[in-house]
Amino acid sequence: MTAEKKKRIVKTIKIDVDKCNGCRACEVICSAFHAEPKYSSNNPARARIRVVREPYSDIYVPVYAGDYAPAECAGRDKYTIDGKEYDECSFCRASCPSREDFKEPDSGLPLKCDMCEGEEEPLCVKWCITDALVLEEREEEVTEEEEQEELEVGLESLADRYGLDKLVDALTRISKKE
Ligand code: SF4
Ligand code: SF4
């Protein structure tokens, strides 16, 4: 018997680096939205997006926090843009043990973009006045088992890395925010 599939909406944010002016409004609103209580502070270290900035070359690259990686990767990327060489991992989206990016400053727990769950439109998209960030949506089919598996893999790797107690504390804090 084939498992019944249900439809889900997959959201992506299209980034046009040529339009980004490095204002960092996206970082500010993201961190304010995820502050506790909501909008009580705006520390960009809590943002799920960060802008790699090179003002002298007028280069600004927004990078979204993606999935948590439990181990450092063996192979890394090195980018050169307009003659400027960037550090390894500069444009990586993962929260991983080899750097401090995309980690909650107080707890060290990994940060991941949640598309501003509950909001009609991601707030970074809304606040980006240059339209460097544009929301796109598409429909995808998935079984309940696949969805459950994705959730369990994510939770297991977080529990391995941070311990169950820390994970439960973080989930409790998040649920209180909603
Ligand atoms: S708000 Fe838009 S223009 Fe400003 S830094 Fe973010 S992506 Fe760039
Ligand atoms: S979509 Fe929301 S959670 Fe994701 S980076 Fe933008 S403001 Fe932050």
mmCIF file of C-alpha atoms and ligand atoms in Angstrom:
data_model
loop_
_atom_site.group_PDB
_atom_site.id
_atom_site.type_symbol
_atom_site.label_atom_id
_atom_site.label_comp_id
_atom_site.label_asym_id
_atom_site.label_seq_id
_atom_site.Cartn_x
_atom_site.Cartn_y
_atom_site.Cartn_z
ATOM 1 C CA MET A 1 0.000 0.000 0.000
ATOM 2 C CA THR A 2 1.383 3.409 -0.875
ATOM 3 C CA ALA A 3 1.464 5.896 1.983
ATOM 4 C CA GLU A 4 -0.919 8.797 1.639
ATOM 5 C CA LYS A 5 0.823 12.029 0.770
ATOM 6 C CA LYS A 6 -0.146 15.449 1.943
ATOM 7 C CA LYS A 7 0.716 18.792 0.494
ATOM 8 C CA ARG A 8 2.924 21.290 2.217
ATOM 9 C CA ILE A 9 4.062 24.724 1.221
ATOM 10 C CA VAL A 10 7.802 25.172 0.905
ATOM 11 C CA LYS A 11 8.946 28.741 1.385
ATOM 12 C CA THR A 12 12.213 30.084 0.055
ATOM 13 C CA ILE A 13 13.685 33.534 0.164
ATOM 14 C CA LYS A 14 15.360 34.595 -3.034
ATOM 15 C CA ILE A 15 18.390 36.760 -2.408
ATOM 16 C CA ASP A 16 19.595 39.351 -4.898
ATOM 17 C CA VAL A 17 22.999 40.404 -3.593
ATOM 18 C CA ASP A 18 23.233 43.200 -6.151
ATOM 19 C CA LYS A 19 20.280 44.920 -4.470
ATOM 20 C CA CYS A 20 21.511 44.563 -0.885
ATOM 21 C CA ASN A 21 22.970 47.794 0.546
ATOM 22 C CA GLY A 22 24.179 46.265 3.815
ATOM 23 C CA CYS A 23 21.766 48.238 6.033
ATOM 24 C CA ARG A 24 21.272 45.207 8.338
ATOM 25 C CA ALA A 25 17.596 45.987 8.920
ATOM 26 C CA CYS A 26 16.938 42.275 8.293
ATOM 27 C CA GLU A 27 19.225 41.310 11.200
ATOM 28 C CA VAL A 28 17.627 43.852 13.506
ATOM 29 C CA ILE A 29 14.020 42.837 12.887
ATOM 30 C CA CYS A 30 14.840 39.116 12.981
ATOM 31 C CA SER A 31 16.532 39.409 16.368
ATOM 32 C CA ALA A 32 13.720 41.612 17.720
ATOM 33 C CA PHE A 33 11.078 39.132 16.577
ATOM 34 C CA HIS A 34 12.915 36.262 18.276
ATOM 35 C CA ALA A 35 13.667 38.183 21.494
ATOM 36 C CA GLU A 36 11.966 37.142 24.680
ATOM 37 C CA PRO A 37 9.478 38.770 25.141
ATOM 38 C CA LYS A 38 9.014 39.520 21.429
ATOM 39 C CA TYR A 39 10.425 42.897 20.340
ATOM 40 C CA SER A 40 11.955 43.582 23.768
ATOM 41 C CA SER A 41 15.510 43.809 22.359
ATOM 42 C CA ASN A 42 17.330 43.733 19.059
ATOM 43 C CA ASN A 43 20.684 42.027 19.397
ATOM 44 C CA PRO A 44 21.763 40.955 15.858
ATOM 45 C CA ALA A 45 23.719 38.085 17.448
ATOM 46 C CA ARG A 46 20.326 36.424 17.891
ATOM 47 C CA ALA A 47 19.335 36.910 14.246
ATOM 48 C CA ARG A 48 18.738 33.994 11.901
ATOM 49 C CA ILE A 49 20.171 36.008 9.062
ATOM 50 C CA ARG A 50 23.485 37.806 8.896
ATOM 51 C CA VAL A 51 24.925 40.057 6.287
ATOM 52 C CA VAL A 52 28.526 39.456 5.224
ATOM 53 C CA ARG A 53 29.691 43.045 4.672
ATOM 54 C CA GLU A 54 32.574 44.442 2.668
ATOM 55 C CA PRO A 55 31.731 48.183 2.556
ATOM 56 C CA TYR A 56 34.937 49.256 0.756
ATOM 57 C CA SER A 57 34.074 46.980 -2.151
ATOM 58 C CA ASP A 58 30.331 47.623 -1.817
ATOM 59 C CA ILE A 59 29.700 43.891 -1.377
ATOM 60 C CA TYR A 60 26.941 42.698 0.942
ATOM 61 C CA VAL A 61 25.771 39.108 1.080
ATOM 62 C CA PRO A 62 22.833 38.090 3.296
ATOM 63 C CA VAL A 63 23.136 34.498 4.589
ATOM 64 C CA TYR A 64 20.276 32.623 6.273
ATOM 65 C CA ALA A 65 20.774 30.204 9.152
ATOM 66 C CA GLY A 66 20.153 26.702 7.862
ATOM 67 C CA ASP A 67 20.327 23.277 9.455
ATOM 68 C CA TYR A 68 22.453 22.412 12.425
ATOM 69 C CA ALA A 69 25.598 20.384 11.606
ATOM 70 C CA PRO A 70 26.850 18.195 14.494
ATOM 71 C CA ALA A 71 30.406 17.920 13.092
ATOM 72 C CA GLU A 72 32.799 20.188 11.226
ATOM 73 C CA CYS A 73 32.932 19.363 7.550
ATOM 74 C CA ALA A 74 36.144 17.972 6.086
ATOM 75 C CA GLY A 75 36.037 20.038 2.890
ATOM 76 C CA ARG A 76 35.510 23.794 2.898
ATOM 77 C CA ASP A 77 34.842 26.537 0.388
ATOM 78 C CA LYS A 78 36.933 29.583 -0.301
ATOM 79 C CA TYR A 79 35.381 32.428 -2.251
ATOM 80 C CA THR A 80 37.006 35.322 -4.061
ATOM 81 C CA ILE A 81 34.634 38.100 -5.120
ATOM 82 C CA ASP A 82 35.906 41.189 -6.924
ATOM 83 C CA GLY A 83 39.443 40.298 -5.866
ATOM 84 C CA LYS A 84 38.600 40.013 -2.158
ATOM 85 C CA GLU A 85 39.228 36.595 -0.638
ATOM 86 C CA TYR A 86 36.718 35.550 2.039
ATOM 87 C CA ASP A 87 37.333 33.365 5.079
ATOM 88 C CA GLU A 88 36.468 29.707 4.797
ATOM 89 C CA CYS A 89 32.885 29.100 5.899
ATOM 90 C CA SER A 90 31.934 32.778 5.309
ATOM 91 C CA PHE A 91 28.821 31.960 3.328
ATOM 92 C CA CYS A 92 27.913 28.682 5.000
ATOM 93 C CA ARG A 93 24.398 28.489 6.436
ATOM 94 C CA ALA A 94 25.054 25.844 9.078
ATOM 95 C CA SER A 95 25.375 26.325 12.783
ATOM 96 C CA CYS A 96 28.325 24.021 13.513
ATOM 97 C CA PRO A 97 31.064 23.431 16.111
ATOM 98 C CA SER A 98 33.803 25.192 14.116
ATOM 99 C CA ARG A 99 32.452 28.732 14.493
ATOM 100 C CA GLU A 100 30.282 30.985 16.606
ATOM 101 C CA ASP A 101 27.841 32.061 13.884
ATOM 102 C CA PHE A 102 24.187 31.217 14.225
ATOM 103 C CA LYS A 103 24.291 30.299 17.867
ATOM 104 C CA GLU A 104 22.015 31.685 20.552
ATOM 105 C CA PRO A 105 24.396 33.897 22.615
ATOM 106 C CA ASP A 106 23.099 32.823 26.049
ATOM 107 C CA SER A 107 22.592 29.095 25.620
ATOM 108 C CA GLY A 108 24.868 28.312 22.649
ATOM 109 C CA LEU A 109 21.970 26.469 21.011
ATOM 110 C CA PRO A 110 21.911 26.587 17.211
ATOM 111 C CA LEU A 111 19.742 29.131 15.441
ATOM 112 C CA LYS A 112 17.774 28.319 12.317
ATOM 113 C CA CYS A 113 15.532 30.501 10.197
ATOM 114 C CA ASP A 114 11.907 29.560 10.918
ATOM 115 C CA MET A 115 10.487 31.878 8.270
ATOM 116 C CA CYS A 116 8.994 33.937 11.109
ATOM 117 C CA GLU A 117 6.497 31.244 11.927
ATOM 118 C CA GLY A 118 3.056 32.697 12.528
ATOM 119 C CA GLU A 119 3.657 35.839 10.490
ATOM 120 C CA GLU A 120 2.035 36.346 7.109
ATOM 121 C CA GLU A 121 5.339 37.312 5.533
ATOM 122 C CA PRO A 122 8.915 36.821 6.778
ATOM 123 C CA LEU A 123 9.830 40.022 8.577
ATOM 124 C CA CYS A 124 13.260 40.351 6.957
ATOM 125 C CA VAL A 125 11.533 40.364 3.565
ATOM 126 C CA LYS A 126 9.047 42.966 4.787
ATOM 127 C CA TRP A 127 11.781 45.224 6.189
ATOM 128 C CA CYS A 128 14.112 44.983 3.211
ATOM 129 C CA ILE A 129 13.329 48.208 1.396
ATOM 130 C CA THR A 130 15.614 47.422 -1.540
ATOM 131 C CA ASP A 131 13.811 44.148 -2.402
ATOM 132 C CA ALA A 132 17.039 42.211 -2.071
ATOM 133 C CA LEU A 133 14.962 39.554 -0.278
ATOM 134 C CA VAL A 134 11.878 38.159 -1.984
ATOM 135 C CA LEU A 135 9.626 35.383 -0.705
ATOM 136 C CA GLU A 136 8.779 32.494 -3.029
ATOM 137 C CA GLU A 137 6.384 29.640 -2.247
ATOM 138 C CA ARG A 138 5.894 26.264 -3.900
ATOM 139 C CA GLU A 139 3.785 23.193 -3.143
ATOM 140 C CA GLU A 140 5.420 19.837 -2.317
ATOM 141 C CA GLU A 141 4.009 16.386 -1.483
ATOM 142 C CA VAL A 142 5.204 14.528 1.606
ATOM 143 C CA THR A 143 4.077 11.479 3.640
ATOM 144 C CA GLU A 144 3.448 11.725 7.366
ATOM 145 C CA GLU A 145 6.294 9.242 7.965
ATOM 146 C CA GLU A 146 8.753 11.386 6.034
ATOM 147 C CA GLU A 147 7.719 14.418 8.036
ATOM 148 C CA GLN A 148 8.062 12.561 11.340
ATOM 149 C CA GLU A 149 11.485 11.215 10.308
ATOM 150 C CA GLU A 150 12.760 14.708 9.492
ATOM 151 C CA LEU A 151 11.634 15.947 12.897
ATOM 152 C CA GLU A 152 13.208 13.034 14.795
ATOM 153 C CA VAL A 153 16.575 13.279 13.015
ATOM 154 C CA GLY A 154 16.761 16.987 13.860
ATOM 155 C CA LEU A 155 15.826 16.501 17.508
ATOM 156 C CA GLU A 156 18.175 13.551 17.975
ATOM 157 C CA SER A 157 21.211 15.400 16.688
ATOM 158 C CA LEU A 158 20.414 18.395 18.902
ATOM 159 C CA ALA A 159 19.962 16.152 21.945
ATOM 160 C CA ASP A 160 23.308 14.412 21.193
ATOM 161 C CA ARG A 161 25.148 17.671 21.017
ATOM 162 C CA TYR A 162 23.540 19.700 23.807
ATOM 163 C CA GLY A 163 21.964 17.096 26.067
ATOM 164 C CA LEU A 164 18.300 16.412 26.534
ATOM 165 C CA ASP A 165 17.865 18.789 29.499
ATOM 166 C CA LYS A 166 19.158 21.820 27.612
ATOM 167 C CA LEU A 167 17.006 20.941 24.632
ATOM 168 C CA VAL A 168 13.881 20.559 26.768
ATOM 169 C CA ASP A 169 14.625 23.919 28.477
ATOM 170 C CA ALA A 170 14.920 25.621 25.080
ATOM 171 C CA LEU A 171 11.685 24.045 23.810
ATOM 172 C CA THR A 172 9.885 25.129 26.967
ATOM 173 C CA ARG A 173 11.121 28.701 26.509
ATOM 174 C CA ILE A 174 10.047 28.696 22.855
ATOM 175 C CA SER A 175 6.571 27.362 23.663
ATOM 176 C CA LYS A 176 6.106 30.120 26.277
ATOM 177 C CA LYS A 177 6.850 32.731 23.601
ATOM 178 C CA GLU A 178 3.955 31.532 21.432
HETATM 179 S S1 SF4 B 1 17.488 44.582 4.859
HETATM 180 FE FE1 SF4 B 1 17.833 44.090 2.685
HETATM 181 S S2 SF4 B 1 19.250 45.667 1.986
HETATM 182 FE FE2 SF4 B 1 19.324 45.698 4.213
HETATM 183 S S3 SF4 B 1 21.031 44.302 4.726
HETATM 184 FE FE3 SF4 B 1 19.171 43.085 4.766
HETATM 185 S S4 SF4 B 1 19.056 42.181 2.716
HETATM 186 FE FE4 SF4 B 1 20.465 43.897 2.591
HETATM 187 S S1 SF4 B 2 12.520 34.747 7.729
HETATM 188 FE FE1 SF4 B 2 12.204 35.456 9.832
HETATM 189 S S2 SF4 B 2 13.406 33.980 11.032
HETATM 190 FE FE2 SF4 B 2 14.138 33.821 8.933
HETATM 191 S S3 SF4 B 2 15.854 35.238 8.826
HETATM 192 FE FE3 SF4 B 2 14.026 36.336 8.103
HETATM 193 S S4 SF4 B 2 13.308 37.421 9.937
HETATM 194 FE FE4 SF4 B 2 14.684 35.795 10.617
#
